[in-house]
């Protein structure tokens, strides 16, 4: 089962523990508001949840964890919040990359990084570089990421490399150009914070992910909460278009 293979073309192998979990980390602002704190206090606590979630995923044997940290639409927030989020991102990179490396985590960032300032871009490049050969967990942070951006950049890069495919390219031509081409498609999608929407996250890659929504706010999403999500995942029947009877026959 190669990484580029597509759930709409082949039925992937399904394991008890999802290989790839993708999370929309939502609810930081509301967590802070409930405590009469500024929104950034919620984002700070959110970074702690990121740390504990990475640890839990390593413990559970998850291979890929993809976290939505900043969407291409989040620039619409008040400039002070955007700027504080950028500072938080810089500080997290300065403090955490060495620890990620010690723990065998491969760090990747997906999204249009050209809009970030130089310092942030350098920290990202450095983090990716020093952790590139780690194999315990691949942590992907989606920053200035949008699912539509991803599809467009993939199409642009494919057609630049293969103009002859302009009217004939297929799924398997495009997928190597998606920003997540190094990872299998997510098995489990989690959104905290109570909203039930995709918010322009991994539009293509989530084709056959199991969706899990929880009202728990991201700063409160602890290992027990993750365990709940995994238990829900384990109760699902992933049919990929087939019938239940077919699954039982093949078992
Ligand atoms: C998610 O929390 C973090 C980011 C989008 C950066 P929010 O900031 O969206 O928190 P709520 O939805 O306002 O509670
Ligand atoms: C989605 O959260 C993006 C991230 C978690 C980074 P938002 O809170 O910005 O999503 P919407 O706009 O409410 O859908
Ligand atoms: Mg939100």
PDB file of C-alpha atoms and ligand atoms in Angstrom:
ATOM      1  CA  UNK A   1       0.000   0.000   0.000  1.00  0.00           C
ATOM      2  CA  UNK A   2       2.019   2.982  -1.251  1.00  0.00           C
ATOM      3  CA  UNK A   3       1.588   6.409   0.271  1.00  0.00           C
ATOM      4  CA  UNK A   4       0.237   8.008  -2.884  1.00  0.00           C
ATOM      5  CA  UNK A   5      -2.452   5.383  -3.331  1.00  0.00           C
ATOM      6  CA  UNK A   6      -5.922   6.797  -3.140  1.00  0.00           C
ATOM      7  CA  UNK A   7      -8.898   5.573  -1.122  1.00  0.00           C
ATOM      8  CA  UNK A   8     -11.127   6.113  -4.137  1.00  0.00           C
ATOM      9  CA  UNK A   9      -8.898   3.924  -6.325  1.00  0.00           C
ATOM     10  CA  UNK A  10      -7.852   1.194  -3.900  1.00  0.00           C
ATOM     11  CA  UNK A  11      -9.275  -0.024  -0.635  1.00  0.00           C
ATOM     12  CA  UNK A  12      -6.626   0.803   1.978  1.00  0.00           C
ATOM     13  CA  UNK A  13      -5.707  -1.575   4.759  1.00  0.00           C
ATOM     14  CA  UNK A  14      -7.530  -0.620   7.926  1.00  0.00           C
ATOM     15  CA  UNK A  15      -5.782  -0.941  11.273  1.00  0.00           C
ATOM     16  CA  UNK A  16      -7.237  -0.762  14.758  1.00  0.00           C
ATOM     17  CA  UNK A  17      -5.256   2.381  15.515  1.00  0.00           C
ATOM     18  CA  UNK A  18      -5.537   5.043  12.810  1.00  0.00           C
ATOM     19  CA  UNK A  19      -2.251   5.529  10.964  1.00  0.00           C
ATOM     20  CA  UNK A  20      -3.034   9.167  10.331  1.00  0.00           C
ATOM     21  CA  UNK A  21      -5.085  11.528  12.509  1.00  0.00           C
ATOM     22  CA  UNK A  22      -5.943  15.032  11.276  1.00  0.00           C
ATOM     23  CA  UNK A  23      -7.255  17.552  13.805  1.00  0.00           C
ATOM     24  CA  UNK A  24      -8.947  20.945  13.600  1.00  0.00           C
ATOM     25  CA  UNK A  25      -7.884  22.423  16.934  1.00  0.00           C
ATOM     26  CA  UNK A  26     -10.822  24.709  17.638  1.00  0.00           C
ATOM     27  CA  UNK A  27     -12.174  26.425  20.731  1.00  0.00           C
ATOM     28  CA  UNK A  28      -9.151  28.263  22.152  1.00  0.00           C
ATOM     29  CA  UNK A  29     -10.910  31.630  22.103  1.00  0.00           C
ATOM     30  CA  UNK A  30     -14.012  30.320  23.858  1.00  0.00           C
ATOM     31  CA  UNK A  31     -11.880  28.527  26.442  1.00  0.00           C
ATOM     32  CA  UNK A  32     -10.259  31.861  27.304  1.00  0.00           C
ATOM     33  CA  UNK A  33     -13.510  33.821  27.194  1.00  0.00           C
ATOM     34  CA  UNK A  34     -15.130  31.473  29.717  1.00  0.00           C
ATOM     35  CA  UNK A  35     -12.307  32.383  32.090  1.00  0.00           C
ATOM     36  CA  UNK A  36     -12.465  36.103  31.299  1.00  0.00           C
ATOM     37  CA  UNK A  37      -8.969  35.848  29.807  1.00  0.00           C
ATOM     38  CA  UNK A  38      -7.733  37.334  26.524  1.00  0.00           C
ATOM     39  CA  UNK A  39      -8.077  34.999  23.519  1.00  0.00           C
ATOM     40  CA  UNK A  40      -4.314  34.593  23.292  1.00  0.00           C
ATOM     41  CA  UNK A  41      -4.344  32.869  26.704  1.00  0.00           C
ATOM     42  CA  UNK A  42      -6.471  30.170  25.073  1.00  0.00           C
ATOM     43  CA  UNK A  43      -4.009  29.850  22.206  1.00  0.00           C
ATOM     44  CA  UNK A  44      -1.165  29.489  24.726  1.00  0.00           C
ATOM     45  CA  UNK A  45      -3.004  26.691  26.493  1.00  0.00           C
ATOM     46  CA  UNK A  46      -3.665  25.214  23.072  1.00  0.00           C
ATOM     47  CA  UNK A  47       0.082  24.823  22.529  1.00  0.00           C
ATOM     48  CA  UNK A  48       0.219  22.713  25.694  1.00  0.00           C
ATOM     49  CA  UNK A  49      -2.513  20.488  24.296  1.00  0.00           C
ATOM     50  CA  UNK A  50      -0.471  20.113  21.109  1.00  0.00           C
ATOM     51  CA  UNK A  51       2.431  18.885  23.220  1.00  0.00           C
ATOM     52  CA  UNK A  52       0.332  16.346  25.129  1.00  0.00           C
ATOM     53  CA  UNK A  53      -1.435  15.170  21.961  1.00  0.00           C
ATOM     54  CA  UNK A  54       1.897  14.446  20.261  1.00  0.00           C
ATOM     55  CA  UNK A  55       2.966  12.434  23.292  1.00  0.00           C
ATOM     56  CA  UNK A  56      -0.307  10.491  23.369  1.00  0.00           C
ATOM     57  CA  UNK A  57      -0.158   9.763  19.638  1.00  0.00           C
ATOM     58  CA  UNK A  58       3.357   8.370  20.002  1.00  0.00           C
ATOM     59  CA  UNK A  59       2.089   6.211  22.863  1.00  0.00           C
ATOM     60  CA  UNK A  60      -0.857   4.922  20.839  1.00  0.00           C
ATOM     61  CA  UNK A  61       1.322   4.139  17.831  1.00  0.00           C
ATOM     62  CA  UNK A  62      -0.174   6.717  15.490  1.00  0.00           C
ATOM     63  CA  UNK A  63       2.256   7.336  12.604  1.00  0.00           C
ATOM     64  CA  UNK A  64       1.015  10.683  11.249  1.00  0.00           C
ATOM     65  CA  UNK A  65      -0.572  13.576  13.114  1.00  0.00           C
ATOM     66  CA  UNK A  66      -1.706  16.621  11.135  1.00  0.00           C
ATOM     67  CA  UNK A  67      -2.811  19.728  13.032  1.00  0.00           C
ATOM     68  CA  UNK A  68      -4.646  22.740  11.606  1.00  0.00           C
ATOM     69  CA  UNK A  69      -2.971  25.710  13.288  1.00  0.00           C
ATOM     70  CA  UNK A  70      -3.854  28.654  11.045  1.00  0.00           C
ATOM     71  CA  UNK A  71      -6.150  28.674   8.044  1.00  0.00           C
ATOM     72  CA  UNK A  72      -5.843  30.788   4.916  1.00  0.00           C
ATOM     73  CA  UNK A  73      -9.001  32.530   6.188  1.00  0.00           C
ATOM     74  CA  UNK A  74      -7.645  33.281   9.674  1.00  0.00           C
ATOM     75  CA  UNK A  75      -5.922  36.427   8.325  1.00  0.00           C
ATOM     76  CA  UNK A  76      -9.403  37.947   8.589  1.00  0.00           C
ATOM     77  CA  UNK A  77      -9.056  38.043  12.383  1.00  0.00           C
ATOM     78  CA  UNK A  78      -8.155  41.276  14.201  1.00  0.00           C
ATOM     79  CA  UNK A  79      -4.535  42.187  13.377  1.00  0.00           C
ATOM     80  CA  UNK A  80      -3.486  41.989  17.059  1.00  0.00           C
ATOM     81  CA  UNK A  81      -4.669  38.392  17.307  1.00  0.00           C
ATOM     82  CA  UNK A  82      -2.948  37.439  14.048  1.00  0.00           C
ATOM     83  CA  UNK A  83       0.274  39.034  15.195  1.00  0.00           C
ATOM     84  CA  UNK A  84       0.138  37.357  18.627  1.00  0.00           C
ATOM     85  CA  UNK A  85      -0.514  33.999  16.936  1.00  0.00           C
ATOM     86  CA  UNK A  86       2.558  34.507  14.729  1.00  0.00           C
ATOM     87  CA  UNK A  87       4.663  35.316  17.816  1.00  0.00           C
ATOM     88  CA  UNK A  88       3.343  32.213  19.533  1.00  0.00           C
ATOM     89  CA  UNK A  89       4.229  30.120  16.494  1.00  0.00           C
ATOM     90  CA  UNK A  90       7.762  31.524  16.457  1.00  0.00           C
ATOM     91  CA  UNK A  91       8.202  30.876  20.167  1.00  0.00           C
ATOM     92  CA  UNK A  92       6.817  27.357  19.946  1.00  0.00           C
ATOM     93  CA  UNK A  93       9.264  26.577  17.126  1.00  0.00           C
ATOM     94  CA  UNK A  94      12.189  28.043  19.063  1.00  0.00           C
ATOM     95  CA  UNK A  95      11.386  25.979  22.141  1.00  0.00           C
ATOM     96  CA  UNK A  96       9.924  22.764  20.801  1.00  0.00           C
ATOM     97  CA  UNK A  97      11.862  21.700  17.720  1.00  0.00           C
ATOM     98  CA  UNK A  98      14.792  20.283  19.687  1.00  0.00           C
ATOM     99  CA  UNK A  99      12.370  18.336  21.892  1.00  0.00           C
ATOM    100  CA  UNK A 100      10.535  16.993  18.851  1.00  0.00           C
ATOM    101  CA  UNK A 101      13.845  15.857  17.445  1.00  0.00           C
ATOM    102  CA  UNK A 102      14.835  14.129  20.719  1.00  0.00           C
ATOM    103  CA  UNK A 103      11.542  12.269  20.606  1.00  0.00           C
ATOM    104  CA  UNK A 104      12.042  11.030  17.071  1.00  0.00           C
ATOM    105  CA  UNK A 105       9.377  13.247  15.539  1.00  0.00           C
ATOM    106  CA  UNK A 106       9.614  14.306  11.898  1.00  0.00           C
ATOM    107  CA  UNK A 107       8.281  17.853  11.611  1.00  0.00           C
ATOM    108  CA  UNK A 108       6.589  19.213   8.498  1.00  0.00           C
ATOM    109  CA  UNK A 109       4.615  22.340   7.717  1.00  0.00           C
ATOM    110  CA  UNK A 110       2.052  22.578   4.913  1.00  0.00           C
ATOM    111  CA  UNK A 111       0.486  25.764   3.599  1.00  0.00           C
ATOM    112  CA  UNK A 112       1.491  28.849   1.670  1.00  0.00           C
ATOM    113  CA  UNK A 113       4.491  29.923   3.724  1.00  0.00           C
ATOM    114  CA  UNK A 114       5.369  32.883   1.485  1.00  0.00           C
ATOM    115  CA  UNK A 115       3.069  35.123   3.513  1.00  0.00           C
ATOM    116  CA  UNK A 116       5.003  34.523   6.766  1.00  0.00           C
ATOM    117  CA  UNK A 117       7.904  36.722   7.786  1.00  0.00           C
ATOM    118  CA  UNK A 118      11.452  35.590   7.177  1.00  0.00           C
ATOM    119  CA  UNK A 119      12.218  34.554  10.766  1.00  0.00           C
ATOM    120  CA  UNK A 120       9.232  32.204  10.820  1.00  0.00           C
ATOM    121  CA  UNK A 121      10.094  30.767   7.408  1.00  0.00           C
ATOM    122  CA  UNK A 122      13.665  30.094   8.549  1.00  0.00           C
ATOM    123  CA  UNK A 123      12.555  28.398  11.755  1.00  0.00           C
ATOM    124  CA  UNK A 124      10.210  26.160   9.787  1.00  0.00           C
ATOM    125  CA  UNK A 125      12.900  25.237   7.250  1.00  0.00           C
ATOM    126  CA  UNK A 126      15.372  24.516  10.065  1.00  0.00           C
ATOM    127  CA  UNK A 127      12.856  22.364  11.978  1.00  0.00           C
ATOM    128  CA  UNK A 128      12.017  20.360   8.877  1.00  0.00           C
ATOM    129  CA  UNK A 129      15.662  19.939   8.019  1.00  0.00           C
ATOM    130  CA  UNK A 130      16.948  18.651  11.359  1.00  0.00           C
ATOM    131  CA  UNK A 131      14.014  16.257  11.885  1.00  0.00           C
ATOM    132  CA  UNK A 132      13.732  14.951   8.320  1.00  0.00           C
ATOM    133  CA  UNK A 133      15.036  11.437   9.001  1.00  0.00           C
ATOM    134  CA  UNK A 134      12.986  10.776  12.134  1.00  0.00           C
ATOM    135  CA  UNK A 135      10.472   7.961  11.873  1.00  0.00           C
ATOM    136  CA  UNK A 136       8.537   7.682  15.130  1.00  0.00           C
ATOM    137  CA  UNK A 137       5.784  10.133  14.273  1.00  0.00           C
ATOM    138  CA  UNK A 138       5.344  12.587  11.427  1.00  0.00           C
ATOM    139  CA  UNK A 139       3.885  15.793  12.837  1.00  0.00           C
ATOM    140  CA  UNK A 140       2.458  18.099  10.191  1.00  0.00           C
ATOM    141  CA  UNK A 141       1.352  21.593  11.083  1.00  0.00           C
ATOM    142  CA  UNK A 142      -0.994  23.254   8.591  1.00  0.00           C
ATOM    143  CA  UNK A 143      -0.248  26.984   8.605  1.00  0.00           C
ATOM    144  CA  UNK A 144      -1.749  29.477   6.175  1.00  0.00           C
ATOM    145  CA  UNK A 145      -3.250  26.316   4.769  1.00  0.00           C
ATOM    146  CA  UNK A 146      -6.424  25.964   2.748  1.00  0.00           C
ATOM    147  CA  UNK A 147      -7.729  22.857   1.022  1.00  0.00           C
ATOM    148  CA  UNK A 148      -8.514  24.800  -2.138  1.00  0.00           C
ATOM    149  CA  UNK A 149      -5.048  26.363  -2.149  1.00  0.00           C
ATOM    150  CA  UNK A 150      -3.604  22.850  -1.885  1.00  0.00           C
ATOM    151  CA  UNK A 151      -5.560  21.558  -4.880  1.00  0.00           C
ATOM    152  CA  UNK A 152      -4.668  24.592  -6.974  1.00  0.00           C
ATOM    153  CA  UNK A 153      -0.955  24.506  -6.149  1.00  0.00           C
ATOM    154  CA  UNK A 154      -0.916  20.775  -6.936  1.00  0.00           C
ATOM    155  CA  UNK A 155      -2.559  21.376 -10.319  1.00  0.00           C
ATOM    156  CA  UNK A 156      -0.214  24.270 -11.092  1.00  0.00           C
ATOM    157  CA  UNK A 157       2.904  22.244 -10.249  1.00  0.00           C
ATOM    158  CA  UNK A 158       1.693  19.157 -12.104  1.00  0.00           C
ATOM    159  CA  UNK A 159       0.964  21.135 -15.265  1.00  0.00           C
ATOM    160  CA  UNK A 160       4.250  23.009 -15.081  1.00  0.00           C
ATOM    161  CA  UNK A 161       6.067  19.664 -14.968  1.00  0.00           C
ATOM    162  CA  UNK A 162       3.760  17.857 -17.420  1.00  0.00           C
ATOM    163  CA  UNK A 163       1.995  20.294 -19.765  1.00  0.00           C
ATOM    164  CA  UNK A 164       1.108  17.343 -21.990  1.00  0.00           C
ATOM    165  CA  UNK A 165      -1.312  16.100 -19.284  1.00  0.00           C
ATOM    166  CA  UNK A 166      -3.396  19.287 -19.304  1.00  0.00           C
ATOM    167  CA  UNK A 167      -6.566  17.619 -20.551  1.00  0.00           C
ATOM    168  CA  UNK A 168      -5.937  14.096 -19.370  1.00  0.00           C
ATOM    169  CA  UNK A 169      -4.416  14.029 -15.875  1.00  0.00           C
ATOM    170  CA  UNK A 170      -5.773  11.468 -13.439  1.00  0.00           C
ATOM    171  CA  UNK A 171      -5.913  11.193  -9.649  1.00  0.00           C
ATOM    172  CA  UNK A 172      -2.598   9.408  -9.469  1.00  0.00           C
ATOM    173  CA  UNK A 173      -0.931  12.162 -11.511  1.00  0.00           C
ATOM    174  CA  UNK A 174      -2.160  14.868  -9.150  1.00  0.00           C
ATOM    175  CA  UNK A 175      -1.720  13.285  -5.710  1.00  0.00           C
ATOM    176  CA  UNK A 176       2.110  13.377  -5.696  1.00  0.00           C
ATOM    177  CA  UNK A 177       1.821  17.186  -5.911  1.00  0.00           C
ATOM    178  CA  UNK A 178      -0.533  17.604  -2.964  1.00  0.00           C
ATOM    179  CA  UNK A 179       1.190  19.114   0.056  1.00  0.00           C
ATOM    180  CA  UNK A 180       0.644  15.881   2.035  1.00  0.00           C
ATOM    181  CA  UNK A 181       2.079  13.569  -0.631  1.00  0.00           C
ATOM    182  CA  UNK A 182       4.463  12.027   1.938  1.00  0.00           C
ATOM    183  CA  UNK A 183       1.591  10.763   4.098  1.00  0.00           C
ATOM    184  CA  UNK A 184      -1.234   8.284   3.672  1.00  0.00           C
ATOM    185  CA  UNK A 185      -4.716   9.827   3.663  1.00  0.00           C
ATOM    186  CA  UNK A 186      -6.098  10.592   7.142  1.00  0.00           C
ATOM    187  CA  UNK A 187      -8.025   7.711   8.725  1.00  0.00           C
ATOM    188  CA  UNK A 188      -9.542   9.819  11.478  1.00  0.00           C
ATOM    189  CA  UNK A 189     -10.537  13.485  11.401  1.00  0.00           C
ATOM    190  CA  UNK A 190     -11.200  15.194  14.736  1.00  0.00           C
ATOM    191  CA  UNK A 191     -12.665  18.652  15.268  1.00  0.00           C
ATOM    192  CA  UNK A 192     -12.844  20.021  18.783  1.00  0.00           C
ATOM    193  CA  UNK A 193     -14.883  23.043  19.874  1.00  0.00           C
ATOM    194  CA  UNK A 194     -18.346  21.914  18.780  1.00  0.00           C
ATOM    195  CA  UNK A 195     -18.532  23.160  15.186  1.00  0.00           C
ATOM    196  CA  UNK A 196     -19.296  20.518  12.591  1.00  0.00           C
ATOM    197  CA  UNK A 197     -17.543  21.762   9.492  1.00  0.00           C
ATOM    198  CA  UNK A 198     -14.336  21.256   7.506  1.00  0.00           C
ATOM    199  CA  UNK A 199     -13.375  24.968   7.262  1.00  0.00           C
ATOM    200  CA  UNK A 200     -11.291  24.451   4.110  1.00  0.00           C
ATOM    201  CA  UNK A 201      -8.963  21.871   5.734  1.00  0.00           C
ATOM    202  CA  UNK A 202      -7.772  18.821   3.755  1.00  0.00           C
ATOM    203  CA  UNK A 203     -10.567  18.742   1.164  1.00  0.00           C
ATOM    204  CA  UNK A 204      -9.137  16.077  -1.125  1.00  0.00           C
ATOM    205  CA  UNK A 205      -7.364  13.993   1.496  1.00  0.00           C
ATOM    206  CA  UNK A 206     -10.423  13.567   3.757  1.00  0.00           C
ATOM    207  CA  UNK A 207     -12.422  11.730   1.069  1.00  0.00           C
ATOM    208  CA  UNK A 208     -12.773   8.577   3.217  1.00  0.00           C
ATOM    209  CA  UNK A 209     -11.714   9.755   6.676  1.00  0.00           C
ATOM    210  CA  UNK A 210     -13.923   8.900   9.626  1.00  0.00           C
ATOM    211  CA  UNK A 211     -15.252  12.169  11.043  1.00  0.00           C
ATOM    212  CA  UNK A 212     -15.352  12.811  14.789  1.00  0.00           C
ATOM    213  CA  UNK A 213     -16.723  15.987  16.331  1.00  0.00           C
ATOM    214  CA  UNK A 214     -16.549  16.850  20.009  1.00  0.00           C
ATOM    215  CA  UNK A 215     -17.764  19.824  22.041  1.00  0.00           C
ATOM    216  CA  UNK A 216     -14.577  19.660  24.123  1.00  0.00           C
ATOM    217  CA  UNK A 217     -12.593  22.853  23.602  1.00  0.00           C
ATOM    218  CA  UNK A 218      -9.049  22.310  22.302  1.00  0.00           C
ATOM    219  CA  UNK A 219      -7.253  23.387  25.543  1.00  0.00           C
ATOM    220  CA  UNK A 220      -9.324  20.743  27.395  1.00  0.00           C
ATOM    221  CA  UNK A 221      -8.672  17.954  24.867  1.00  0.00           C
ATOM    222  CA  UNK A 222      -6.589  15.585  27.007  1.00  0.00           C
ATOM    223  CA  UNK A 223      -5.482  11.991  26.561  1.00  0.00           C
ATOM    224  CA  UNK A 224      -8.843  10.673  27.825  1.00  0.00           C
ATOM    225  CA  UNK A 225     -10.606  12.770  25.184  1.00  0.00           C
ATOM    226  CA  UNK A 226      -8.296  11.404  22.483  1.00  0.00           C
ATOM    227  CA  UNK A 227      -8.967   7.903  23.758  1.00  0.00           C
ATOM    228  CA  UNK A 228     -12.709   8.552  23.286  1.00  0.00           C
ATOM    229  CA  UNK A 229     -12.089   9.566  19.693  1.00  0.00           C
ATOM    230  CA  UNK A 230     -10.037   6.421  19.087  1.00  0.00           C
ATOM    231  CA  UNK A 231     -12.734   4.261  20.679  1.00  0.00           C
ATOM    232  CA  UNK A 232     -15.333   5.840  18.397  1.00  0.00           C
ATOM    233  CA  UNK A 233     -13.075   5.177  15.408  1.00  0.00           C
ATOM    234  CA  UNK A 234     -12.710   1.546  16.414  1.00  0.00           C
ATOM    235  CA  UNK A 235     -16.488   1.096  16.424  1.00  0.00           C
ATOM    236  CA  UNK A 236     -16.847   2.308  12.829  1.00  0.00           C
ATOM    237  CA  UNK A 237     -17.158   0.050   9.820  1.00  0.00           C
ATOM    238  CA  UNK A 238     -15.034   1.495   7.024  1.00  0.00           C
ATOM    239  CA  UNK A 239     -16.676   0.196   3.881  1.00  0.00           C
ATOM    240  CA  UNK A 240     -15.064   2.301   1.108  1.00  0.00           C
ATOM    241  CA  UNK A 241     -18.120   1.797  -1.062  1.00  0.00           C
ATOM    242  CA  UNK A 242     -18.633  -1.888  -0.364  1.00  0.00           C
ATOM    243  CA  UNK A 243     -21.433  -3.558   1.602  1.00  0.00           C
ATOM    244  CA  UNK A 244     -21.228  -4.882   5.156  1.00  0.00           C
ATOM    245  CA  UNK A 245     -21.759  -8.416   3.843  1.00  0.00           C
ATOM    246  CA  UNK A 246     -18.755  -8.090   1.571  1.00  0.00           C
ATOM    247  CA  UNK A 247     -16.598  -6.999   4.499  1.00  0.00           C
ATOM    248  CA  UNK A 248     -17.664 -10.037   6.526  1.00  0.00           C
ATOM    249  CA  UNK A 249     -16.956 -12.391   3.612  1.00  0.00           C
ATOM    250  CA  UNK A 250     -13.435 -11.008   3.277  1.00  0.00           C
ATOM    251  CA  UNK A 251     -12.729 -11.147   7.019  1.00  0.00           C
TER     252      UNK A 251
HETATM  253  C1  LIG B   1      -8.670  27.726  17.116  1.00  0.00           C
HETATM  254  O1  LIG B   1      -9.333  28.358  18.149  1.00  0.00           O
HETATM  255  C2  LIG B   1      -7.286  28.285  16.890  1.00  0.00           C
HETATM  256  C3  LIG B   1      -7.137  29.074  15.660  1.00  0.00           C
HETATM  257  C4  LIG B   1      -8.020  29.180  14.705  1.00  0.00           C
HETATM  258  C5  LIG B   1      -5.884  29.777  15.491  1.00  0.00           C
HETATM  259  P1  LIG B   1     -10.213  29.640  17.885  1.00  0.00           P
HETATM  260  O2  LIG B   1      -9.372  30.842  18.054  1.00  0.00           O
HETATM  261  O3  LIG B   1     -10.929  29.539  16.589  1.00  0.00           O
HETATM  262  O4  LIG B   1     -11.241  29.529  19.087  1.00  0.00           O
HETATM  263  P2  LIG B   1     -12.778  29.893  19.067  1.00  0.00           P
HETATM  264  O5  LIG B   1     -13.426  29.148  17.936  1.00  0.00           O
HETATM  265  O6  LIG B   1     -12.870  31.373  18.875  1.00  0.00           O
HETATM  266  O7  LIG B   1     -13.269  29.453  20.402  1.00  0.00           O
HETATM  267  C1  LIG B   2     -10.364  26.531  11.741  1.00  0.00           C
HETATM  268  O1  LIG B   2     -10.794  27.175  12.900  1.00  0.00           O
HETATM  269  C2  LIG B   2      -8.922  26.719  11.535  1.00  0.00           C
HETATM  270  C3  LIG B   2      -8.048  26.318  12.641  1.00  0.00           C
HETATM  271  C4  LIG B   2      -8.353  25.603  13.688  1.00  0.00           C
HETATM  272  C5  LIG B   2      -6.709  26.755  12.497  1.00  0.00           C
HETATM  273  P1  LIG B   2     -11.698  28.480  12.820  1.00  0.00           P
HETATM  274  O2  LIG B   2     -12.217  28.675  14.198  1.00  0.00           O
HETATM  275  O3  LIG B   2     -10.977  29.600  12.213  1.00  0.00           O
HETATM  276  O4  LIG B   2     -12.866  27.993  11.842  1.00  0.00           O
HETATM  277  P2  LIG B   2     -14.225  28.699  11.399  1.00  0.00           P
HETATM  278  O5  LIG B   2     -13.851  29.912  10.617  1.00  0.00           O
HETATM  279  O6  LIG B   2     -14.975  29.038  12.640  1.00  0.00           O
HETATM  280  O7  LIG B   2     -14.932  27.686  10.581  1.00  0.00           O
HETATM  281 MG1  LIG B   3     -12.750  28.808  16.060  1.00  0.00          MG
END
